[in-house]
Amino acid sequence: MRTELYIDGRWAAPALGGSFPVVNPATEEVVHHAPAGTAADIDAAVRAARRAFDEGPWPRMTGAERGRIIRAIAAGIMARQAELARLEVIDNGKPLPEAMGDIADAAGCFDFYAGLAEEMDAQGPEALTLADARFAARVVKEPLGVAGAIIPWNYPLLMASWKVAPALAAGCTMVLKPSELTPLTALELGQIAHDAGLPPGVLNIVTGLGPDAGQPLADHTLVDKLAFTGSVPTGAKIMAAAARDIKKISLELGGKSPFVIFADSDLEKAVEWILFGIFWNQGQVCSATSRVLVERGLYPRLLERLVAEARKITIGDGLEQGTLIGPLASEGQFRKVLAAIDRARDQGATVACGGRAEGFDRGYFVAPTVLTDVPLDSDAWREEIFGPVVCVRPFDTEEEAVRLSNDSRFGLAAAVMSADDARAERVAAALRAGIVWINCSQPTFTEAPWGGMKQSGIGRELGRWGLENYLETKQIARMVSDEPWGWYLK
Ligand code: NAD
């Protein structure tokens, strides 16, 4: 576990020498003291990235040359998969098999963008046919510049890869600021990139607290673009900082995603996808389907099965075999989720199962929680809880289900299940969300766009849309006719 920051291709102690504790959420033990970067470290990192962009080889390499190094990063991640997954469990609490999957997905993301970098060489400039034949124009894509990436704690290395891989593929240089709750694997990424041959200054990694390291990165005038994933209030601060000098931004924020289940659905499949949709990663998933709407004919049977199955889920330390739900990632999140359950009860909801997990004398464990009778104007129905808490309510008509689904300030994801394909497609078209799943919830594809409508964010990550985040579009037009222009000199 590293005690230094990765700046300009070297490991360096933070300027002020500070550190912050890293706590294993299953045991509440402090397992490490991570380096606390501050404004001076951010400044050094941004200047290194600026130099690497303005003078270094990275933006000037061919896509194939960049792709080779990005593929080596992917291979470096996979070579250390088991070790990185263990760090992720100690840091974040998630079950080890899920962490193994996250690390493989992170490597897959680097591989995917290595492929897109290689394709960029073949694509070349796009020639335009102009109405005015005296001119010819072409469009080229260029790396955007220096990117500042700020990420959350729910998928530490995977969220880093969603930003670092496309930024590198595009030819950008960058500063990554991981969450102070989960700094361990992002720091390792620095060494992996270094060993893969990434030139100095292209990727800089500064761990530290949000106000001390994140805010100076957002404010830095030498940064061209901010890529942020996290909560809506912090997203608003990032937007305000970007507005001061018109930085480009992409924001991936929260959600309160609906899952509409019609009565013709297979009961077993419905229960399985509801459970996965909200309890995977302890419900700390931006796209978690936390509002489940069930057609009244199926509601009583489904609720009974759901509660029975939720009670059976094995809770424990993520390193123990058989654990399906680990602790929440931090004491703060633990207290926030328990307070949200108490508030739901105070505001009229019924807690069908769940709450604080029994049988643990330490660790931040919350049992899978099912809420019913949740008032539509209550916080539990309207606000993101970011924990293993699902609201379930009946509906009577398709129109009602769509209206209730869309009645939210968020629009990240939504899901619908029905045996009637035409109905499922109709509802999918009517749902106001950036990602809609039919007959499932949560599968995520590196090739497909990810991001939200409304207050769930701005822009899309992943796929070719993720690459576009880090590219500028340039028009080069030339006069091809010998005719005099004749405006001034007649
Ligand atoms: P957060 O907003 O508290 O923190 C996110 C990051 O911002 C952290 O690195 C933090 O240090 C930094 N930060 C905090 N204050 C800052 C400031 N003033 N200036 C700059 N940076 C600052 O969010 P979180 O609790 O880490 O993550 C949970 C949230 O993230 C949830 O709302 C969740 O929905 C969202 N999320 C969204 C997606 C998505 O793809 N849409 C994915 C994962 C998480």
Coordinates of C-alpha atoms and ligand atoms in Angstrom, one line a residue:
M1 CA 0.0 0.0 0.0
R2 CA 1.5 3.3 -1.2
T3 CA 2.3 6.3 0.9
E4 CA 3.3 8.6 -2.0
L5 CA 1.6 10.4 -4.9
Y6 CA 2.4 9.6 -8.5
I7 CA 3.4 12.9 -10.2
D8 CA 5.4 13.4 -13.4
G9 CA 6.4 9.7 -13.6
R10 CA 7.8 9.6 -10.1
W11 CA 6.5 8.8 -6.6
A12 CA 6.6 11.8 -4.3
A13 CA 5.6 12.5 -0.7
P14 CA 2.7 15.0 -0.4
A15 CA 4.0 18.6 -0.1
L16 CA 2.6 19.1 3.3
G17 CA 3.5 15.6 4.4
G18 CA -0.1 14.7 5.5
S19 CA -2.0 11.4 5.4
F20 CA -5.5 10.2 6.0
P21 CA -6.6 6.8 7.5
V22 CA -7.9 4.0 5.3
V23 CA -10.4 1.9 7.2
N24 CA -11.5 -1.7 6.5
P25 CA -15.3 -1.3 6.7
A26 CA -15.7 -5.0 7.7
T27 CA -13.5 -4.7 10.8
E28 CA -13.3 -0.9 11.4
E29 CA -9.5 -1.3 11.6
V30 CA -7.3 1.4 10.2
V31 CA -5.3 -0.6 7.6
H32 CA -3.2 2.2 6.1
H33 CA -2.4 5.9 6.0
A34 CA -2.7 7.2 2.5
P35 CA -0.9 10.3 1.2
A36 CA -3.0 13.5 1.6
G37 CA -2.4 15.6 -1.4
T38 CA -3.3 19.3 -1.3
A39 CA -3.3 22.3 -3.6
A40 CA 0.5 22.3 -4.0
D41 CA 0.5 18.7 -5.1
I42 CA -2.4 19.2 -7.5
D43 CA -0.6 22.2 -9.0
A44 CA 2.6 20.1 -9.5
A45 CA 0.5 17.3 -11.1
V46 CA -1.5 19.7 -13.4
R47 CA 1.8 21.4 -14.5
A48 CA 3.3 18.0 -15.3
A49 CA 0.2 17.0 -17.3
R50 CA 0.3 20.4 -19.1
R51 CA 4.0 19.9 -20.0
A52 CA 3.3 16.4 -21.2
F53 CA 0.5 17.6 -23.3
D54 CA 2.1 20.7 -24.8
E55 CA 5.6 19.3 -25.3
G56 CA 5.6 15.5 -24.7
P57 CA 5.2 12.7 -27.1
W58 CA 1.8 11.3 -26.0
P59 CA -0.7 13.5 -27.9
R60 CA 1.6 13.3 -31.0
M61 CA 1.9 9.5 -31.1
T62 CA -0.2 7.4 -33.5
G63 CA -3.2 5.7 -32.1
A64 CA -1.4 2.4 -32.6
E65 CA 1.5 3.5 -30.4
R66 CA -0.8 4.7 -27.7
G67 CA -2.9 1.6 -28.0
R68 CA 0.1 -0.6 -27.4
I69 CA 0.8 1.1 -24.1
I70 CA -2.9 1.1 -23.1
R71 CA -3.0 -2.7 -23.8
A72 CA 0.1 -3.1 -21.6
I73 CA -1.8 -1.3 -18.8
A74 CA -4.7 -3.8 -19.2
A75 CA -2.3 -6.7 -19.1
G76 CA -0.6 -5.2 -16.0
I77 CA -4.0 -5.0 -14.2
M78 CA -4.9 -8.6 -15.1
A79 CA -1.4 -9.8 -13.9
R80 CA -2.2 -8.4 -10.5
Q81 CA -6.0 -9.2 -10.5
A82 CA -6.1 -11.2 -7.2
E83 CA -4.0 -8.7 -5.3
L84 CA -5.9 -5.7 -6.6
A85 CA -9.2 -7.4 -5.8
R86 CA -8.1 -8.0 -2.2
L87 CA -7.2 -4.3 -1.8
E88 CA -10.6 -3.4 -3.2
V89 CA -12.3 -5.6 -0.6
I90 CA -10.2 -4.2 2.3
D91 CA -10.9 -0.6 1.1
N92 CA -14.5 -0.8 -0.1
G93 CA -16.0 -3.9 1.6
K94 CA -17.4 -5.6 -1.5
P95 CA -17.4 -9.4 -1.7
L96 CA -14.2 -10.8 -3.3
P97 CA -15.8 -12.4 -6.3
E98 CA -17.4 -9.0 -7.2
A99 CA -14.0 -7.3 -6.7
M100 CA -12.4 -9.9 -9.0
G101 CA -15.0 -9.1 -11.6
D102 CA -14.5 -5.3 -11.2
I103 CA -10.7 -5.7 -11.8
A104 CA -11.3 -7.8 -14.9
D105 CA -13.8 -5.2 -16.1
A106 CA -11.3 -2.4 -15.5
A107 CA -8.7 -4.3 -17.6
G108 CA -11.4 -4.9 -20.2
C109 CA -12.1 -1.2 -20.4
F110 CA -8.4 -0.4 -21.1
D111 CA -8.3 -3.1 -23.8
F112 CA -11.5 -1.7 -25.4
Y113 CA -10.1 1.8 -25.6
A114 CA -6.7 0.5 -26.8
G115 CA -8.8 -0.8 -29.8
L116 CA -10.5 2.6 -30.3
A117 CA -7.1 4.3 -30.2
E118 CA -5.9 2.0 -33.0
E119 CA -9.0 2.6 -35.0
M120 CA -8.4 6.3 -34.9
D121 CA -5.4 6.0 -37.2
A122 CA -7.5 4.2 -39.9
Q123 CA -10.4 6.7 -39.6
G124 CA -8.4 9.8 -40.7
P125 CA -10.0 13.2 -41.5
E126 CA -13.6 13.3 -42.6
A127 CA -14.1 15.1 -45.9
L128 CA -17.2 17.3 -46.1
T129 CA -19.1 18.1 -49.3
L130 CA -19.9 21.8 -49.2
A131 CA -22.6 23.6 -51.0
D132 CA -20.1 26.3 -51.9
A133 CA -17.8 24.4 -54.3
R134 CA -15.1 27.0 -54.1
F135 CA -14.1 25.5 -50.7
A136 CA -13.2 22.1 -49.4
A137 CA -13.4 21.2 -45.7
R138 CA -12.3 18.3 -43.6
V139 CA -13.0 17.5 -39.9
V140 CA -10.3 16.1 -37.7
K141 CA -10.4 14.9 -34.1
E142 CA -7.7 16.1 -31.7
P143 CA -7.1 15.3 -28.0
L144 CA -8.8 17.9 -25.8
G145 CA -5.9 18.7 -23.5
V146 CA -5.4 18.2 -19.8
A147 CA -8.2 16.4 -18.1
G148 CA -9.0 16.4 -14.3
A149 CA -10.8 13.3 -13.3
I150 CA -12.5 13.0 -9.9
I151 CA -14.1 9.7 -8.9
P152 CA -16.2 8.1 -6.1
W153 CA -15.6 5.0 -3.9
N154 CA -18.2 2.4 -5.1
Y155 CA -16.1 0.9 -7.9
P156 CA -12.7 2.3 -7.2
L157 CA -10.5 1.0 -10.0
L158 CA -13.4 0.5 -12.4
M159 CA -14.5 4.2 -12.1
A160 CA -10.8 5.2 -12.6
S161 CA -10.6 3.0 -15.8
W162 CA -13.8 4.6 -17.2
K163 CA -12.0 7.9 -17.3
V164 CA -8.3 7.1 -17.6
A165 CA -8.7 4.6 -20.5
P166 CA -10.6 6.9 -22.9
A167 CA -8.6 10.0 -21.9
L168 CA -5.3 8.2 -22.7
A169 CA -6.7 6.7 -25.9
A170 CA -7.7 10.2 -27.1
G171 CA -4.2 11.5 -26.5
C172 CA -5.0 13.6 -23.4
T173 CA -2.9 13.9 -20.3
M174 CA -4.5 13.9 -16.9
V175 CA -4.7 14.2 -13.1
L176 CA -6.8 11.5 -11.3
K177 CA -8.2 12.3 -7.9
P178 CA -9.6 9.1 -6.3
S179 CA -12.1 9.1 -3.4
E180 CA -10.5 9.5 0.0
L181 CA -12.5 6.5 1.1
T182 CA -10.9 4.1 -1.4
P183 CA -7.5 5.3 -2.5
L184 CA -5.6 2.0 -2.6
T185 CA -6.0 0.6 -6.1
A186 CA -5.9 3.9 -8.0
L187 CA -2.4 4.5 -6.6
E188 CA -1.4 1.0 -7.8
L189 CA -2.7 2.0 -11.3
G190 CA 0.1 4.6 -11.3
Q191 CA 2.8 1.9 -11.0
I192 CA 1.0 -0.3 -13.5
A193 CA 0.9 2.6 -16.1
H194 CA 4.6 3.4 -15.3
D195 CA 5.6 -0.2 -15.9
A196 CA 3.6 -0.3 -19.1
G197 CA 5.8 2.6 -20.5
L198 CA 3.4 5.5 -20.2
P199 CA 5.6 8.7 -20.6
P200 CA 6.1 10.9 -17.5
G201 CA 3.3 13.4 -16.7
V202 CA 0.7 11.7 -18.9
L203 CA -1.2 10.2 -15.9
N204 CA -0.8 11.8 -12.5
I205 CA -2.5 10.4 -9.4
V206 CA -3.2 12.6 -6.3
T207 CA -5.1 11.1 -3.4
G208 CA -6.6 13.5 -0.9
L209 CA -9.8 14.9 0.6
G210 CA -12.4 16.5 -1.7
P211 CA -12.1 20.1 -0.5
D212 CA -8.3 19.9 -0.2
A213 CA -7.4 18.1 -3.5
G214 CA -10.6 17.8 -5.6
Q215 CA -11.5 21.4 -5.4
P216 CA -8.0 22.8 -6.4
L217 CA -8.1 20.4 -9.3
A218 CA -11.6 21.6 -10.4
D219 CA -10.4 25.2 -10.0
H220 CA -7.0 24.9 -11.7
T221 CA -6.8 27.2 -14.7
L222 CA -4.4 24.9 -16.7
V223 CA -7.0 22.1 -16.8
D224 CA -9.1 21.9 -20.0
K225 CA -11.7 19.4 -19.0
L226 CA -13.3 18.0 -15.8
A227 CA -14.7 14.5 -15.7
F228 CA -16.6 13.9 -12.5
T229 CA -18.5 11.0 -11.0
G230 CA -20.1 11.4 -7.7
S231 CA -23.0 13.1 -5.9
V232 CA -25.3 15.8 -7.2
P233 CA -24.1 18.5 -4.7
T234 CA -20.4 17.9 -5.5
G235 CA -21.3 17.8 -9.2
A236 CA -22.8 21.3 -8.8
K237 CA -19.6 22.5 -7.3
I238 CA -17.6 21.0 -10.2
M239 CA -19.9 22.8 -12.6
A240 CA -19.5 26.1 -10.8
A241 CA -15.7 25.7 -10.9
A242 CA -15.8 24.8 -14.6
A243 CA -18.0 27.8 -15.4
R244 CA -15.4 30.3 -14.2
D245 CA -13.0 29.6 -17.1
I246 CA -15.4 27.6 -19.4
K247 CA -13.8 24.1 -18.9
K248 CA -15.4 21.3 -20.7
I249 CA -17.3 19.0 -18.3
S250 CA -18.8 15.6 -18.1
L251 CA -20.8 14.6 -15.0
E252 CA -22.0 11.2 -13.9
L253 CA -24.2 11.8 -10.9
G254 CA -26.8 9.9 -8.8
G255 CA -30.1 8.2 -9.5
K256 CA -33.3 6.9 -8.2
S257 CA -34.0 4.4 -10.9
P258 CA -37.4 2.7 -11.4
F259 CA -38.0 -1.0 -12.2
V260 CA -41.5 -1.6 -13.7
I261 CA -42.7 -5.2 -13.4
F262 CA -45.9 -6.3 -15.2
A263 CA -48.0 -9.1 -13.9
D264 CA -47.2 -11.4 -16.9
S265 CA -43.6 -11.6 -15.8
D266 CA -42.0 -14.8 -14.6
L267 CA -42.0 -14.5 -10.8
E268 CA -38.6 -16.2 -10.3
K269 CA -36.9 -14.0 -12.8
A270 CA -38.5 -10.8 -11.4
V271 CA -37.3 -11.6 -7.9
E272 CA -33.8 -12.4 -9.1
W273 CA -33.4 -9.2 -11.0
I274 CA -35.0 -7.1 -8.3
L275 CA -32.5 -8.6 -5.8
F276 CA -29.5 -8.0 -8.2
G277 CA -30.8 -4.6 -9.2
I278 CA -30.6 -3.2 -5.6
F279 CA -28.4 -5.5 -3.4
W280 CA -25.4 -5.9 -5.8
N281 CA -22.4 -4.0 -4.4
Q282 CA -24.5 -3.4 -1.2
G283 CA -26.8 -1.1 -3.2
Q284 CA -24.0 1.4 -3.6
V285 CA -24.6 1.6 -7.3
C286 CA -25.6 4.9 -9.1
S287 CA -28.0 3.0 -11.4
A288 CA -29.5 0.7 -8.7
T289 CA -33.2 0.1 -9.4
S290 CA -34.3 1.3 -6.0
R291 CA -38.0 2.0 -6.8
V292 CA -39.8 -1.2 -7.9
L293 CA -43.3 -0.8 -9.3
V294 CA -45.2 -4.1 -9.5
E295 CA -48.6 -4.5 -11.3
R296 CA -51.2 -5.2 -8.7
G297 CA -52.1 -8.7 -9.8
L298 CA -48.5 -9.9 -9.1
Y299 CA -47.7 -7.6 -6.1
P300 CA -48.7 -9.8 -3.1
R301 CA -47.0 -13.0 -4.3
L302 CA -43.9 -11.1 -5.5
L303 CA -43.5 -9.1 -2.2
E304 CA -43.7 -12.3 -0.2
R305 CA -41.0 -14.0 -2.3
L306 CA -38.8 -10.9 -2.4
V307 CA -38.9 -10.5 1.4
A308 CA -38.2 -14.2 2.0
E309 CA -35.3 -14.2 -0.4
A310 CA -33.9 -10.9 0.9
R311 CA -33.8 -12.4 4.4
K312 CA -31.7 -15.3 3.1
I313 CA -28.9 -13.3 1.6
T314 CA -25.5 -14.1 3.3
I315 CA -24.0 -11.0 4.9
G316 CA -20.4 -10.9 6.0
D317 CA -16.8 -9.8 5.5
G318 CA -16.1 -9.6 1.7
L319 CA -13.1 -11.8 2.1
E320 CA -15.2 -14.7 3.6
Q321 CA -16.4 -17.3 1.1
G322 CA -20.1 -17.2 0.5
T323 CA -20.6 -13.6 1.3
L324 CA -23.1 -11.9 -1.0
I325 CA -23.4 -8.6 0.9
G326 CA -20.5 -7.0 2.5
P327 CA -20.4 -3.9 4.8
L328 CA -21.1 -0.5 3.4
A329 CA -18.0 1.3 2.4
S330 CA -17.6 3.7 5.3
E331 CA -19.0 4.7 8.7
G332 CA -20.5 7.8 7.1
Q333 CA -22.4 5.8 4.5
F334 CA -23.5 3.3 7.2
R335 CA -25.0 6.0 9.4
K336 CA -26.5 7.8 6.3
V337 CA -28.3 4.6 5.2
L338 CA -29.6 3.7 8.7
A339 CA -30.8 7.3 9.1
A340 CA -32.6 7.0 5.8
I341 CA -34.4 3.8 6.9
D342 CA -35.5 5.5 10.2
R343 CA -36.7 8.5 8.3
A344 CA -38.7 6.3 5.9
R345 CA -40.4 4.8 8.9
D346 CA -41.1 8.2 10.4
Q347 CA -42.6 9.4 7.1
G348 CA -45.0 6.5 6.9
A349 CA -43.2 3.5 5.2
T350 CA -43.3 0.0 6.5
V351 CA -40.0 -1.8 6.9
A352 CA -40.9 -5.3 5.6
C353 CA -37.3 -6.6 6.3
G354 CA -33.8 -5.3 6.9
G355 CA -32.3 -2.4 8.8
R356 CA -29.0 -2.8 10.8
A357 CA -27.7 -6.3 10.3
E358 CA -27.8 -8.5 13.4
G359 CA -25.0 -10.5 14.8
F360 CA -22.1 -8.1 14.1
D361 CA -20.3 -6.4 16.9
R362 CA -18.2 -4.4 14.4
G363 CA -18.3 -3.4 10.8
Y364 CA -20.7 -1.3 8.8
F365 CA -23.3 -4.0 7.9
V366 CA -26.8 -3.2 6.8
A367 CA -29.2 -6.1 6.0
P368 CA -31.1 -6.1 2.6
T369 CA -34.0 -3.8 3.3
V370 CA -37.4 -3.8 1.7
L371 CA -39.7 -0.8 2.2
T372 CA -43.5 -0.9 1.4
D373 CA -46.3 1.7 1.8
V374 CA -43.7 4.3 0.9
P375 CA -45.4 7.7 0.4
L376 CA -44.7 9.3 -3.0
D377 CA -43.5 12.5 -1.4
S378 CA -41.2 10.9 1.1
D379 CA -37.5 11.0 1.0
A380 CA -37.2 7.3 0.6
W381 CA -39.1 7.4 -2.6
R382 CA -37.5 10.6 -4.0
E383 CA -33.9 10.7 -2.8
E384 CA -31.0 8.4 -3.5
I385 CA -30.1 6.3 -0.4
F386 CA -27.1 4.5 -2.0
G387 CA -27.4 1.4 0.1
P388 CA -29.3 -1.9 0.1
V389 CA -32.7 -0.4 0.4
V390 CA -35.5 -0.9 -2.1
C391 CA -39.0 0.7 -2.2
V392 CA -41.7 -1.6 -3.6
R393 CA -45.2 -0.4 -4.5
P394 CA -48.1 -1.7 -6.6
F395 CA -49.5 0.0 -9.8
D396 CA -52.7 -0.5 -11.8
T397 CA -52.1 0.8 -15.3
E398 CA -49.2 1.1 -17.7
E399 CA -49.8 4.9 -17.9
E400 CA -49.5 5.1 -14.0
A401 CA -46.3 3.1 -14.0
V402 CA -44.6 5.3 -16.6
R403 CA -45.8 8.5 -14.8
L404 CA -44.6 7.4 -11.4
S405 CA -41.3 6.2 -12.9
N406 CA -40.6 9.5 -14.7
D407 CA -41.7 11.6 -11.7
S408 CA -38.1 12.1 -10.4
R409 CA -35.4 14.7 -10.7
F410 CA -33.1 11.9 -11.7
G411 CA -32.9 10.0 -15.0
L412 CA -29.9 7.7 -15.0
A413 CA -31.4 4.2 -15.5
A414 CA -34.7 2.4 -15.6
A415 CA -35.9 -1.2 -16.1
V416 CA -39.0 -2.9 -17.3
M417 CA -40.1 -6.5 -17.3
S418 CA -43.0 -8.1 -19.2
A419 CA -43.7 -11.2 -21.3
D420 CA -45.3 -8.9 -23.8
D421 CA -42.5 -7.5 -25.9
A422 CA -44.5 -4.8 -27.5
R423 CA -45.5 -3.4 -24.1
A424 CA -41.9 -3.7 -22.8
E425 CA -40.6 -1.7 -25.8
R426 CA -43.4 0.9 -25.5
V427 CA -42.5 1.5 -21.8
A428 CA -38.8 1.5 -22.6
A429 CA -39.4 4.3 -25.1
A430 CA -41.5 6.3 -22.6
L431 CA -39.0 6.1 -19.7
R432 CA -36.9 9.2 -19.3
A433 CA -33.5 7.6 -18.5
G434 CA -30.1 7.4 -20.2
I435 CA -30.0 3.6 -19.8
V436 CA -33.1 1.3 -20.0
W437 CA -33.0 -2.4 -19.4
I438 CA -35.7 -4.8 -20.6
N439 CA -36.2 -8.0 -18.6
C440 CA -33.1 -7.4 -16.5
S441 CA -31.4 -4.7 -14.4
Q442 CA -27.8 -3.5 -14.2
P443 CA -25.8 -5.3 -16.9
T444 CA -23.2 -2.8 -18.0
F445 CA -21.3 -3.0 -21.3
T446 CA -18.0 -1.2 -22.1
E447 CA -19.2 -0.7 -25.7
A448 CA -22.5 1.0 -24.8
P449 CA -23.1 4.6 -23.7
W450 CA -23.5 5.2 -19.9
G451 CA -24.9 8.4 -18.4
G452 CA -28.0 10.1 -17.3
M453 CA -30.8 12.5 -18.2
K454 CA -32.0 15.3 -15.9
Q455 CA -30.0 15.8 -12.7
S456 CA -28.2 12.4 -13.2
G457 CA -25.5 14.1 -15.3
I458 CA -24.2 15.6 -18.5
G459 CA -22.6 13.6 -21.3
R460 CA -22.0 9.9 -21.7
E461 CA -19.1 7.6 -20.7
L462 CA -18.1 4.2 -22.2
G463 CA -18.2 3.1 -25.8
R464 CA -17.2 5.6 -28.5
W465 CA -19.1 8.3 -26.6
G466 CA -16.6 8.0 -23.8
L467 CA -13.8 8.7 -26.3
E468 CA -15.6 11.7 -27.6
N469 CA -15.5 13.2 -24.1
Y470 CA -11.7 13.7 -24.6
L471 CA -11.6 14.8 -28.2
E472 CA -12.0 18.2 -29.8
T473 CA -13.6 18.6 -33.2
K474 CA -11.6 20.8 -35.6
Q475 CA -12.7 22.0 -39.0
I476 CA -10.0 22.7 -41.6
A477 CA -11.3 24.5 -44.6
R478 CA -9.4 25.6 -47.7
M479 CA -10.2 27.6 -50.8
V480 CA -9.8 25.4 -53.8
S481 CA -10.9 27.8 -56.5
D482 CA -8.7 30.4 -58.2
E483 CA -11.5 32.9 -58.5
P484 CA -10.9 36.3 -56.8
W485 CA -13.0 36.7 -53.7
G486 CA -13.9 40.2 -54.8
W487 CA -15.2 41.7 -51.6
Y488 CA -12.6 44.4 -51.1
L489 CA -10.2 44.3 -54.1
K490 CA -12.5 44.6 -57.1
Ligands
NAD1 P1 -19.0 12.6 -3.6 O1 -19.6 13.7 -4.5 O2 -19.1 12.8 -2.1 O3 -17.5 12.5 -3.9 C1 -17.0 12.1 -5.2 C2 -15.6 12.7 -5.4 O4 -15.6 14.1 -5.3 C3 -14.6 12.2 -4.3 O5 -13.4 11.9 -4.9 C4 -14.5 13.4 -3.4 O6 -13.3 13.5 -2.7 C5 -14.6 14.5 -4.4 N1 -15.0 15.8 -3.9 C6 -15.8 16.1 -2.8 N2 -15.9 17.4 -2.6 C7 -15.3 18.0 -3.6 C8 -15.1 19.4 -4.0 N3 -15.6 20.4 -3.3 N4 -14.5 19.6 -5.2 C9 -14.0 18.6 -5.9 N5 -14.1 17.3 -5.6 C10 -14.7 17.0 -4.4 O7 -19.7 11.3 -4.0 P2 -19.4 9.8 -3.4 O8 -20.1 9.8 -2.1 O9 -18.0 9.5 -3.5 O10 -20.1 8.9 -4.5 C11 -21.5 8.6 -4.4 C12 -22.2 9.3 -5.5 O11 -21.7 9.0 -6.7 C13 -23.7 8.8 -5.5 O12 -24.5 9.9 -5.7 C14 -23.7 8.0 -6.8 O13 -24.9 7.9 -7.4 C15 -22.7 8.7 -7.7 N6 -22.2 7.8 -8.7 C16 -22.6 7.9 -10.0 C17 -22.1 7.1 -11.0 C18 -22.6 7.3 -12.4 O14 -22.0 6.7 -13.3 N7 -23.6 8.1 -12.7 C19 -21.2 6.0 -10.6 C20 -20.9 5.9 -9.3 C21 -21.3 6.8 -8.3

